[in-house]
Amino acid sequence: MKAVQVNVGRLALLLAALGFAFGARAHVGSPDVFFEGQAGPYRVHVVIVPAEVIPGLAEISVRIDGGGAVQRVSALPIKWNAGRKGAPPPDVAKLVPGETNLYSAQLWFMESGAQSVELEISGSSGFGTVTIPVDAVARRVLAMPKSLGLGLVVLGLTLVGLLLAVIGAAVRDSMLPPGTVPTARRRWCARVAMVFAGCILACLLWGGKRWWDKEAAEYRNNRLYRPISALATVGIETGQPVLRLQIDDPKFAQSPPLMPDHGKLMHFFLVREPNLDAFAHLHPLKRDRKTFEAVLPPLPAGTYSFYADITYETGLSDTLTNAVTIPEVAAASSTRSDPDDSWWVALPPGRPSSNGQCRLSADYLMSLSNPGQVPVNKLVSLRFNVCDDDNRPVTLQSYLGMRGHLALRRQDGAVFTHLHPGGSASMAAMQLATFRAEGRLPLYAAFGADDPVCQLPPLSAADQAWLQGSPAPDLSTVSFPYAFPKPGRYRFWVQVKIKGNVLTGVFDVDVGAPFE
Amino acid sequence: VTEKPLVAESLPQSALIQAESVGEPTSTCSSTARAALAGGTSIVIGILWDISWHRTIGRDTFWTPAHMAIYLGGLVAGLTCGWLVLRETFLSTTAARSSVWVFGLPGPLGAWVTIWGTLAMLTSAPFDNWWHNAYGVDVKILSPPHTVLALGMWAVVLGALMLVLREQNLAPAGQLAPGRFLFLYASGLLVVMATVFLIEYSWPNQQRARAFYQFSAGILPLYLLGLGRASKSRWGATWIAAAYMAIMAVSAWVLPLFPGQPRLGPIYNPVRHFVPLPFPLLLVVPAVAIDLLRHWLGHNRGWRRDWLLVFLVGTAFIGLFLLTQWYFSAFLISPLADNWFFAADRHWGYRETAGQWQHQFWSVTRPEWHPPLTFGSFVMAVAISIAASRIGLWLGNWMAKVQR
């Protein structure tokens, strides 16, 4: 009874990608999943456009570089609590016409929650597999197009009119023997019956509308993704400014335990409004089930937007966002809650970069490789290079296990996300998805404990290599795969570690226009 | 007040009823009525197949065989009835005398009902497609667009039944009525559709819950008494119930013979065959009581007798239905029913994790979701059953007189 149709327009957009293009939403406004890494001997660039409603279709696109001739690419959707054992037969990805190494597939996600896509590639170099986490949550509120609404109203009125006419005919004519005509009394009875039926029909249509409204409300309230609400405040404790995040949302109280991602339970980003001229990447410590605290770095007073990224035990990621006012603080803290906390303040306020270059410190300069025009919905590699004043390459140390870290925000706040060299997925979610698919992790390991925090095994060598990103031997370069979901001015904060110090490079880029 | 002849008194009676095959002294129905009923049959087969498809394979497109059976059935019946209207409008000089008039066009009442049903089916398609895009592909039977589709399918089958009914009622006295068996069969199809629409409340594990008895009381006696009354059979309600049970039982026996594998995940129950709906309700038991009461009190022998009949039928139906299903459902959820005949071990779809819950009454384990039947709710079910019987008898009395 279901007429399921492929969204041809969306598919076309997908296929234009990786040649590369996509629609998007979430961390905030950027839901697509990007992955660059190895699947066995094959280097893959993957984009997953999650389904906008659940159950719904996700679109997967895989470009394969190197590794020899590819014979078969398949994609398997795995729900976190069902594992590979509960997965259907994989879908074979098809080679996109006109391409030599780009494959696409569509996968059904039938239930909300943490899912993953297991890609299998076989070819002349052997067999390779990789598991990529995907958040399956409904994000779309779809209004009915006017033309469709009008068409349905016309059809509905036709049905109502025809039904009343048939009821009238049934009362007026149906019992008459052949060859007779209805009396005036019978005609009146037919009219009364039509009026009576019309009243009943009106009641039924009203009931149907109520039912529709109830279904829509159930979707909005229970199935549509709603960010967890959280409140941040700043206070002074033992002479230090402390930021406290309070998560009183009942939805959070019922949520699964949190997983540390890169060793941190929460990655907390502060962006000063409206000029984005101050930025911090903090890692608040958990005080109790719903309270996190971090010592505030020396940031100028003002109103900030915050974005708190967390990963649940299921593998689902979430971003808590709100505004927080930071007051003038007499004495800025000289200590950090976490050694990996970092921040950046524009001094003096103004343009953070020019000619695609940004000074990290007195000694180092960061450059953004010029990819020409920055298109919308097209996968690009955002590549940054660091050198010293003598233009000699500078080796980037591992920061949070990675060669670098990028946070980006559209000027108006419609998009915020943070990226790793290997893509957009959380490392914890990657590990969880892989372990669960292989049956190496119990589903509910931490449930039932008072204030549980799950711990994952140490990263494998392959995972560490993926986190570092590009296998290029140039250790002064870091790159991030991304497709901008909408045009506009974006600001990047690129964080790298040099000689033990975390430094932040800042760039403005107009998407839909060439780099400056 | 008497109805006025449309044509001259001198026209011979045989000419008045010569239109198509209506009223011909034959014991078979017209080919158009049979074609419409074949379309209705295709729809019912498609419904049972489609539900099984969704619970076995999961993944579907517009072009699945089950969808094709449904839409083909709607088209066959709709086009047949459209042809009937066109023929009576343009090709038949005497057709108007055995037709009802809708928007100035003559046609058998059943044809118009089927045409309405086909149009409703077509209307549901874009509505359902938008619904899937807006709220996700639904994994349940009851949704507003599915209800429009279900009403359309129901009307197609009802229209086919009315075509058969018309020919049955026009048979000269003393002759075997054409379509008298087809009418019972078509009625069985309608009961199948009604029970399928109730399936979310009538799983064997729900048959000690309030909703099951109240919803069943609101629908089933209406069908059994009304259609039994309109039939030409002394045991009309019983035969209709038997037809329903036969269709459902055959689907429960045949579907598992075909291999099938889930194509969507997560798979909580790795089925390897097509999954049928549960074994049918034992409707023949209350149906026999309905027929016995009909024999005893008769029809159209005064409003007092009619009201007595509906009170007795309503009470007897729900009483016997309760008695039968209360214990039969206990058998169906027990391991004793895990065999090919009762199919209790093979009616669980791929999304249903095997567990003890499959052998429990959900009104006991989850009373907050499945409120159990209480004395008060049973009294309400009796009242509903009587009201449904009353409506059923009114409709049945009318259907017994339909001649167009």
Coordinates of C-alpha atoms in Angstrom, one line a residue, chain A residues 21 48 57 86 122 135 148 155 163 179 203 209 216 222 237-238 286 316 327 395 399 417 440 463 490:
Chain A
A21 CA 27.7 17.7 -3.9
I48 CA 26.4 9.8 3.7
L57 CA 16.3 6.6 2.7
G86 CA 20.2 -8.1 12.7
S122 CA 36.5 -6.2 -3.0
D135 CA 22.7 9.4 13.3
L148 CA -0.6 19.1 -4.1
L155 CA -10.2 15.3 -5.4
L163 CA -20.6 10.1 -2.4
G179 CA -39.4 0.9 -15.3
C203 CA -18.1 15.1 11.3
K209 CA -8.4 16.3 10.5
A216 CA 1.6 15.5 13.1
N222 CA 8.2 12.3 19.8
E237 CA 34.9 30.2 42.4
T238 CA 38.0 30.5 44.5
K286 CA 31.4 16.3 34.7
L316 CA 24.4 8.8 18.8
P327 CA 31.0 39.2 32.3
T395 CA 55.8 19.5 12.2
Y399 CA 46.2 17.3 19.3
T417 CA 30.3 21.9 13.0
R440 CA 33.0 -7.2 20.6
D463 CA 42.1 4.1 14.2
Y490 CA 32.0 31.1 7.1

